[in-house]
mmCIF file of C-alpha atoms and ligand atoms in Angstrom:
data_model
loop_
_atom_site.group_PDB
_atom_site.id
_atom_site.type_symbol
_atom_site.label_atom_id
_atom_site.label_comp_id
_atom_site.label_asym_id
_atom_site.label_seq_id
_atom_site.Cartn_x
_atom_site.Cartn_y
_atom_site.Cartn_z
ATOM 1 C CA UNK A 1 107.210 -82.967 238.247
ATOM 2 C CA UNK A 2 105.029 -82.612 241.277
ATOM 3 C CA UNK A 3 106.313 -86.207 242.598
ATOM 4 C CA UNK A 4 109.790 -84.771 242.163
ATOM 5 C CA UNK A 5 109.242 -81.767 244.154
ATOM 6 C CA UNK A 6 107.714 -83.877 246.604
ATOM 7 C CA UNK A 7 110.698 -85.822 246.696
ATOM 8 C CA UNK A 8 109.203 -89.218 245.245
ATOM 9 C CA UNK A 9 110.944 -91.372 242.851
ATOM 10 C CA UNK A 10 108.191 -91.966 240.447
ATOM 11 C CA UNK A 11 109.525 -89.520 237.842
ATOM 12 C CA UNK A 12 111.621 -89.571 234.694
ATOM 13 C CA UNK A 13 114.506 -87.830 233.171
ATOM 14 C CA UNK A 14 112.014 -85.407 231.175
ATOM 15 C CA UNK A 15 110.215 -84.901 234.318
ATOM 16 C CA UNK A 16 113.223 -83.825 235.997
ATOM 17 C CA UNK A 17 114.828 -81.627 233.488
ATOM 18 C CA UNK A 18 111.419 -79.714 233.206
ATOM 19 C CA UNK A 19 111.084 -79.570 237.051
ATOM 20 C CA UNK A 20 114.582 -78.145 237.357
ATOM 21 C CA UNK A 21 113.696 -75.238 235.208
ATOM 22 C CA UNK A 22 110.568 -74.538 236.893
ATOM 23 C CA UNK A 23 112.806 -74.487 240.078
ATOM 24 C CA UNK A 24 115.155 -72.247 238.706
ATOM 25 C CA UNK A 25 112.320 -69.988 237.772
ATOM 26 C CA UNK A 26 110.544 -70.025 241.223
ATOM 27 C CA UNK A 27 112.946 -71.411 243.885
ATOM 28 C CA UNK A 28 109.838 -71.683 246.400
ATOM 29 C CA UNK A 29 108.111 -74.722 244.444
ATOM 30 C CA UNK A 30 109.627 -77.252 246.680
ATOM 31 C CA UNK A 31 108.126 -75.434 249.620
ATOM 32 C CA UNK A 32 104.909 -74.642 247.624
ATOM 33 C CA UNK A 33 104.462 -78.507 246.911
ATOM 34 C CA UNK A 34 104.964 -79.592 250.238
ATOM 35 C CA UNK A 35 102.553 -76.887 251.914
ATOM 36 C CA UNK A 36 100.140 -77.897 249.395
ATOM 37 C CA UNK A 37 100.276 -81.729 250.193
ATOM 38 C CA UNK A 38 100.302 -80.839 253.950
ATOM 39 C CA UNK A 39 97.133 -78.907 253.451
ATOM 40 C CA UNK A 40 95.556 -82.093 252.082
ATOM 41 C CA UNK A 41 96.600 -84.185 254.923
ATOM 42 C CA UNK A 42 94.851 -81.536 257.271
ATOM 43 C CA UNK A 43 91.691 -80.817 255.495
ATOM 44 C CA UNK A 44 90.897 -84.463 255.226
ATOM 45 C CA UNK A 45 91.550 -85.334 258.650
ATOM 46 C CA UNK A 46 89.271 -82.146 259.714
ATOM 47 C CA UNK A 47 86.474 -83.242 257.452
ATOM 48 C CA UNK A 48 86.861 -87.096 258.792
ATOM 49 C CA UNK A 49 86.590 -85.517 262.370
ATOM 50 C CA UNK A 50 83.438 -83.368 261.235
ATOM 51 C CA UNK A 51 81.824 -86.706 260.298
ATOM 52 C CA UNK A 52 82.338 -86.740 256.497
ATOM 53 C CA UNK A 53 82.757 -90.493 255.492
ATOM 54 C CA UNK A 54 82.769 -90.473 251.713
ATOM 55 C CA UNK A 55 85.681 -88.796 249.755
ATOM 56 C CA UNK A 56 85.874 -87.972 245.968
ATOM 57 C CA UNK A 57 89.526 -86.945 245.095
ATOM 58 C CA UNK A 58 89.783 -85.484 241.549
ATOM 59 C CA UNK A 59 93.174 -84.959 240.353
ATOM 60 C CA UNK A 60 94.721 -87.530 242.786
ATOM 61 C CA UNK A 61 98.494 -87.301 241.426
ATOM 62 C CA UNK A 62 100.929 -90.152 241.566
ATOM 63 C CA UNK A 63 100.873 -91.670 245.250
ATOM 64 C CA UNK A 64 102.840 -89.915 247.850
ATOM 65 C CA UNK A 65 102.169 -91.524 251.520
ATOM 66 C CA UNK A 66 100.302 -90.570 253.187
ATOM 67 C CA UNK A 67 97.660 -90.645 250.709
ATOM 68 C CA UNK A 68 94.043 -89.478 251.294
ATOM 69 C CA UNK A 69 92.616 -92.729 252.124
ATOM 70 C CA UNK A 70 95.250 -93.348 254.632
ATOM 71 C CA UNK A 71 94.391 -90.043 256.348
ATOM 72 C CA UNK A 72 90.697 -90.607 256.200
ATOM 73 C CA UNK A 73 90.512 -94.069 257.297
ATOM 74 C CA UNK A 74 93.077 -93.561 259.976
ATOM 75 C CA UNK A 75 90.281 -91.416 261.725
ATOM 76 C CA UNK A 76 87.160 -93.342 260.394
ATOM 77 C CA UNK A 77 88.146 -96.914 259.091
ATOM 78 C CA UNK A 78 84.562 -97.254 257.511
ATOM 79 C CA UNK A 79 85.604 -94.084 255.242
ATOM 80 C CA UNK A 80 85.102 -94.664 251.617
ATOM 81 C CA UNK A 81 87.358 -93.030 248.958
ATOM 82 C CA UNK A 82 87.365 -92.735 245.328
ATOM 83 C CA UNK A 83 90.701 -91.289 243.459
ATOM 84 C CA UNK A 84 90.439 -90.437 239.932
ATOM 85 C CA UNK A 85 93.083 -88.663 237.682
ATOM 86 C CA UNK A 86 93.361 -88.394 233.820
ATOM 87 C CA UNK A 87 97.360 -89.454 233.751
ATOM 88 C CA UNK A 88 97.738 -92.866 232.709
ATOM 89 C CA UNK A 89 101.053 -93.169 234.874
ATOM 90 C CA UNK A 90 98.632 -92.491 237.918
ATOM 91 C CA UNK A 91 96.699 -95.423 236.884
ATOM 92 C CA UNK A 92 99.733 -97.642 236.634
ATOM 93 C CA UNK A 93 100.648 -96.708 240.292
ATOM 94 C CA UNK A 94 96.575 -97.183 241.557
ATOM 95 C CA UNK A 95 97.550 -100.420 243.478
ATOM 96 C CA UNK A 96 99.701 -98.147 245.881
ATOM 97 C CA UNK A 97 96.485 -95.989 246.313
ATOM 98 C CA UNK A 98 94.440 -98.789 247.225
ATOM 99 C CA UNK A 99 96.863 -100.673 249.438
ATOM 100 C CA UNK A 100 96.183 -100.456 253.388
ATOM 101 C CA UNK A 101 92.422 -99.892 252.709
ATOM 102 C CA UNK A 102 89.620 -102.053 253.886
ATOM 103 C CA UNK A 103 88.496 -104.066 250.869
ATOM 104 C CA UNK A 104 85.652 -102.340 248.734
ATOM 105 C CA UNK A 105 86.239 -99.023 250.584
ATOM 106 C CA UNK A 106 88.841 -97.541 248.343
ATOM 107 C CA UNK A 107 88.702 -97.260 244.250
ATOM 108 C CA UNK A 108 90.477 -95.617 241.549
ATOM 109 C CA UNK A 109 88.691 -94.486 238.405
ATOM 110 C CA UNK A 110 90.498 -93.292 235.283
ATOM 111 C CA UNK A 111 88.554 -90.160 234.507
ATOM 112 C CA UNK A 112 89.044 -86.516 233.021
ATOM 113 C CA UNK A 113 87.903 -83.915 235.450
ATOM 114 C CA UNK A 114 86.630 -81.864 232.421
ATOM 115 C CA UNK A 115 83.717 -84.279 232.268
ATOM 116 C CA UNK A 116 82.536 -84.402 235.694
ATOM 117 C CA UNK A 117 79.076 -86.376 234.784
ATOM 118 C CA UNK A 118 81.468 -89.196 233.610
ATOM 119 C CA UNK A 119 83.388 -89.030 236.794
ATOM 120 C CA UNK A 120 79.905 -89.239 238.776
ATOM 121 C CA UNK A 121 78.686 -91.907 236.614
ATOM 122 C CA UNK A 122 82.098 -94.114 236.792
ATOM 123 C CA UNK A 123 81.741 -97.628 237.884
ATOM 124 C CA UNK A 124 84.130 -97.194 240.580
ATOM 125 C CA UNK A 125 82.181 -93.748 241.980
ATOM 126 C CA UNK A 126 78.806 -95.674 242.001
ATOM 127 C CA UNK A 127 79.850 -98.885 243.444
ATOM 128 C CA UNK A 128 81.983 -97.231 246.289
ATOM 129 C CA UNK A 129 80.060 -94.144 247.151
ATOM 130 C CA UNK A 130 76.213 -93.419 247.898
ATOM 131 C CA UNK A 131 75.628 -90.067 245.978
ATOM 132 C CA UNK A 132 72.598 -89.602 247.696
ATOM 133 C CA UNK A 133 74.539 -88.897 250.912
ATOM 134 C CA UNK A 134 76.983 -86.123 251.593
ATOM 135 C CA UNK A 135 80.335 -86.326 249.575
ATOM 136 C CA UNK A 136 83.582 -84.546 250.519
ATOM 137 C CA UNK A 137 85.101 -83.592 247.165
ATOM 138 C CA UNK A 138 88.395 -82.519 246.701
ATOM 139 C CA UNK A 139 89.957 -80.725 243.644
ATOM 140 C CA UNK A 140 93.577 -80.166 245.290
ATOM 141 C CA UNK A 141 96.181 -78.453 243.015
ATOM 142 C CA UNK A 142 93.886 -79.626 240.120
ATOM 143 C CA UNK A 143 92.083 -76.555 238.619
ATOM 144 C CA UNK A 144 95.054 -74.453 237.683
ATOM 145 C CA UNK A 145 95.616 -77.250 234.778
ATOM 146 C CA UNK A 146 92.393 -76.491 233.494
ATOM 147 C CA UNK A 147 92.925 -73.119 231.683
ATOM 148 C CA UNK A 148 90.240 -70.705 230.701
ATOM 149 C CA UNK A 149 87.380 -69.300 232.564
ATOM 150 C CA UNK A 150 84.378 -71.499 231.605
ATOM 151 C CA UNK A 151 85.350 -74.843 231.711
ATOM 152 C CA UNK A 152 86.914 -74.789 235.159
ATOM 153 C CA UNK A 153 84.034 -73.087 236.794
ATOM 154 C CA UNK A 154 81.550 -75.207 235.091
ATOM 155 C CA UNK A 155 83.353 -78.299 236.520
ATOM 156 C CA UNK A 156 82.715 -77.022 240.003
ATOM 157 C CA UNK A 157 79.209 -75.762 239.231
ATOM 158 C CA UNK A 158 78.172 -79.332 237.880
ATOM 159 C CA UNK A 159 79.426 -80.796 241.287
ATOM 160 C CA UNK A 160 77.766 -78.402 243.339
ATOM 161 C CA UNK A 161 74.554 -79.187 241.540
ATOM 162 C CA UNK A 162 74.857 -83.082 241.409
ATOM 163 C CA UNK A 163 76.149 -83.604 245.103
ATOM 164 C CA UNK A 164 73.587 -83.614 247.945
ATOM 165 C CA UNK A 165 73.585 -80.899 250.480
ATOM 166 C CA UNK A 166 75.937 -81.142 253.413
ATOM 167 C CA UNK A 167 78.634 -82.219 250.672
ATOM 168 C CA UNK A 168 81.892 -80.203 250.770
ATOM 169 C CA UNK A 169 84.328 -78.909 248.364
ATOM 170 C CA UNK A 170 87.950 -78.720 249.186
ATOM 171 C CA UNK A 171 90.322 -76.479 246.413
ATOM 172 C CA UNK A 172 93.968 -75.337 246.457
ATOM 173 C CA UNK A 173 95.261 -73.213 243.708
ATOM 174 C CA UNK A 174 98.214 -71.316 242.406
ATOM 175 C CA UNK A 175 98.259 -67.841 242.551
ATOM 176 C CA UNK A 176 100.287 -64.868 241.031
ATOM 177 C CA UNK A 177 99.109 -62.459 243.762
ATOM 178 C CA UNK A 178 102.162 -62.545 245.981
ATOM 179 C CA UNK A 179 105.200 -62.399 243.795
ATOM 180 C CA UNK A 180 103.840 -62.822 240.054
ATOM 181 C CA UNK A 181 107.349 -62.726 238.245
ATOM 182 C CA UNK A 182 108.664 -66.013 239.135
ATOM 183 C CA UNK A 183 105.246 -67.662 238.841
ATOM 184 C CA UNK A 184 104.860 -66.502 235.392
ATOM 185 C CA UNK A 185 108.154 -67.848 234.515
ATOM 186 C CA UNK A 186 107.638 -71.138 236.216
ATOM 187 C CA UNK A 187 104.246 -71.491 234.560
ATOM 188 C CA UNK A 188 106.468 -70.813 231.186
ATOM 189 C CA UNK A 189 108.196 -73.766 232.055
ATOM 190 C CA UNK A 190 105.144 -76.064 232.550
ATOM 191 C CA UNK A 191 103.764 -74.667 229.190
ATOM 192 C CA UNK A 192 107.078 -75.395 227.358
ATOM 193 C CA UNK A 193 106.651 -79.080 228.730
ATOM 194 C CA UNK A 194 103.252 -79.293 227.218
ATOM 195 C CA UNK A 195 101.152 -78.601 230.456
ATOM 196 C CA UNK A 196 99.644 -75.068 230.235
ATOM 197 C CA UNK A 197 98.977 -73.704 233.840
ATOM 198 C CA UNK A 198 96.580 -70.853 234.613
ATOM 199 C CA UNK A 199 97.358 -69.114 238.006
ATOM 200 C CA UNK A 200 94.160 -67.428 239.192
ATOM 201 C CA UNK A 201 93.838 -64.148 241.684
ATOM 202 C CA UNK A 202 91.966 -64.256 245.098
ATOM 203 C CA UNK A 203 89.065 -63.156 243.476
ATOM 204 C CA UNK A 204 89.056 -65.683 240.632
ATOM 205 C CA UNK A 205 89.494 -68.515 243.506
ATOM 206 C CA UNK A 206 86.855 -66.999 245.634
ATOM 207 C CA UNK A 207 84.274 -67.457 242.691
ATOM 208 C CA UNK A 208 84.650 -71.289 242.710
ATOM 209 C CA UNK A 209 83.017 -71.192 245.936
ATOM 210 C CA UNK A 210 79.777 -69.457 244.740
ATOM 211 C CA UNK A 211 76.954 -71.062 246.326
ATOM 212 C CA UNK A 212 78.978 -72.942 248.912
ATOM 213 C CA UNK A 213 79.543 -71.623 252.437
ATOM 214 C CA UNK A 214 83.237 -71.429 253.388
ATOM 215 C CA UNK A 215 84.407 -73.222 256.579
ATOM 216 C CA UNK A 216 86.951 -71.428 259.117
ATOM 217 C CA UNK A 217 89.188 -69.642 258.218
ATOM 218 C CA UNK A 218 87.749 -69.042 254.855
ATOM 219 C CA UNK A 219 90.288 -68.726 251.719
ATOM 220 C CA UNK A 220 93.484 -68.206 252.894
ATOM 221 C CA UNK A 221 97.219 -69.658 251.685
ATOM 222 C CA UNK A 222 97.752 -73.439 251.882
ATOM 223 C CA UNK A 223 100.223 -73.109 254.936
ATOM 224 C CA UNK A 224 97.537 -70.894 256.816
ATOM 225 C CA UNK A 225 94.861 -73.114 256.751
ATOM 226 C CA UNK A 226 94.195 -74.550 260.324
ATOM 227 C CA UNK A 227 98.185 -75.251 260.839
ATOM 228 C CA UNK A 228 98.649 -77.875 263.503
ATOM 229 C CA UNK A 229 101.526 -79.093 265.703
ATOM 230 C CA UNK A 230 102.366 -82.080 263.091
ATOM 231 C CA UNK A 231 103.226 -79.845 260.385
ATOM 232 C CA UNK A 232 105.694 -76.671 261.393
ATOM 233 C CA UNK A 233 105.141 -74.465 258.505
ATOM 234 C CA UNK A 234 105.916 -71.318 260.651
ATOM 235 C CA UNK A 235 109.025 -70.397 258.485
ATOM 236 C CA UNK A 236 106.738 -70.575 255.288
ATOM 237 C CA UNK A 237 105.814 -67.277 253.472
ATOM 238 C CA UNK A 238 102.879 -66.518 251.545
ATOM 239 C CA UNK A 239 105.204 -66.004 248.333
ATOM 240 C CA UNK A 240 106.569 -69.403 248.697
ATOM 241 C CA UNK A 241 103.376 -71.436 249.217
ATOM 242 C CA UNK A 242 101.711 -69.331 246.641
ATOM 243 C CA UNK A 243 98.504 -71.273 246.447
ATOM 244 C CA UNK A 244 95.095 -70.345 247.908
ATOM 245 C CA UNK A 245 93.111 -73.142 249.750
ATOM 246 C CA UNK A 246 89.484 -73.331 251.094
ATOM 247 C CA UNK A 247 87.088 -75.891 252.202
ATOM 248 C CA UNK A 248 83.345 -75.272 251.995
ATOM 249 C CA UNK A 249 80.111 -76.815 252.562
ATOM 250 C CA UNK A 250 77.146 -77.117 250.259
ATOM 251 C CA UNK A 251 74.064 -75.458 252.623
HETATM 252 C C1 LIG B 1 100.023 -81.140 241.265
HETATM 253 S S1 LIG B 1 99.000 -82.761 241.016
HETATM 254 C C2 LIG B 1 97.983 -82.782 242.510
HETATM 255 C C3 LIG B 1 98.099 -83.986 243.233
HETATM 256 C C4 LIG B 1 97.204 -84.188 244.420
HETATM 257 N N1 LIG B 1 95.955 -83.671 244.327
HETATM 258 C C5 LIG B 1 97.972 -83.150 245.359
HETATM 259 O O1 LIG B 1 97.498 -81.960 245.458
HETATM 260 O O2 LIG B 1 98.774 -83.591 246.258
HETATM 261 C C6 LIG B 1 97.743 -82.531 239.823
HETATM 262 C C7 LIG B 1 97.270 -83.986 239.192
HETATM 263 O O3 LIG B 1 96.117 -83.333 238.544
HETATM 264 C C8 LIG B 1 95.838 -84.324 237.366
HETATM 265 N N2 LIG B 1 94.917 -83.781 236.248
HETATM 266 C C9 LIG B 1 95.422 -82.493 235.658
HETATM 267 N N3 LIG B 1 94.492 -82.118 234.492
HETATM 268 C C10 LIG B 1 93.572 -83.317 235.030
HETATM 269 C C11 LIG B 1 92.201 -83.356 234.325
HETATM 270 N N4 LIG B 1 91.584 -82.658 233.275
HETATM 271 N N5 LIG B 1 91.647 -84.538 234.754
HETATM 272 C C12 LIG B 1 91.835 -85.270 235.559
HETATM 273 N N6 LIG B 1 93.266 -85.360 236.328
HETATM 274 C C13 LIG B 1 93.948 -84.011 235.903
HETATM 275 C C14 LIG B 1 97.206 -84.450 236.906
HETATM 276 O O4 LIG B 1 97.420 -85.542 236.207
HETATM 277 C C15 LIG B 1 98.094 -84.582 238.399
HETATM 278 O O5 LIG B 1 98.061 -85.798 238.840
#
């Protein structure tokens, strides 16, 4: 559905039918998907410019160019990137994720985010990243697919404890805070399609950053996070973007 919202071609009739129901419930979903993806672009570029050279992207999604490694390695060719997702469809497109990367600097691991220990112990992570050095962890538009309080927060806590000081955490997350009714209806369409989604309030999303130091501008809506000249998001409203976003650093 996300691939369809972004204008991709890696989607099936059932995806398009369910995406149509979500769009009928919440017409802003196309803007929300684009604003989220562009937040990924800006946050990765910013982190690479800050000196981050190792990226672990959990819940990568179907490839949509530019992918994370193209942005990071466009700034720093020596940047190393590991993608992970639990959707077998993403695995079948992993080659597209690995294209245009220097050999050995980009890898894909099929993992479930609900087992963060398995993510960090995967062969691809161990062969590509040096876990004694800072890692830029991204959980972009992922944690709302992990309903329930404990697991989602436990995932983030596990990574915070396991990754070294200087590592960073990037999150974007659907919220009901701006216009709850269409969001509730759209999430109903996701649930009916077999994908439960939990929107979280500002306070709940802020809790993911306990023990991390938020980088400027703190927690904001995706399109407001360090806007640049490349992405004209001036017409986007908070209710359309409807995802909180932030980047933080482990002290
Ligand atoms: C909306 S897409 C986001 C893609 C990309 N991060 C972005 O923001 O452009 C969410 C992705 O999270 C993945 N996902 C959902 N639950 C997951 C889990 N428990 N473990 C790993 N990946 C998961 C889905 O398969 C999907 O590819």
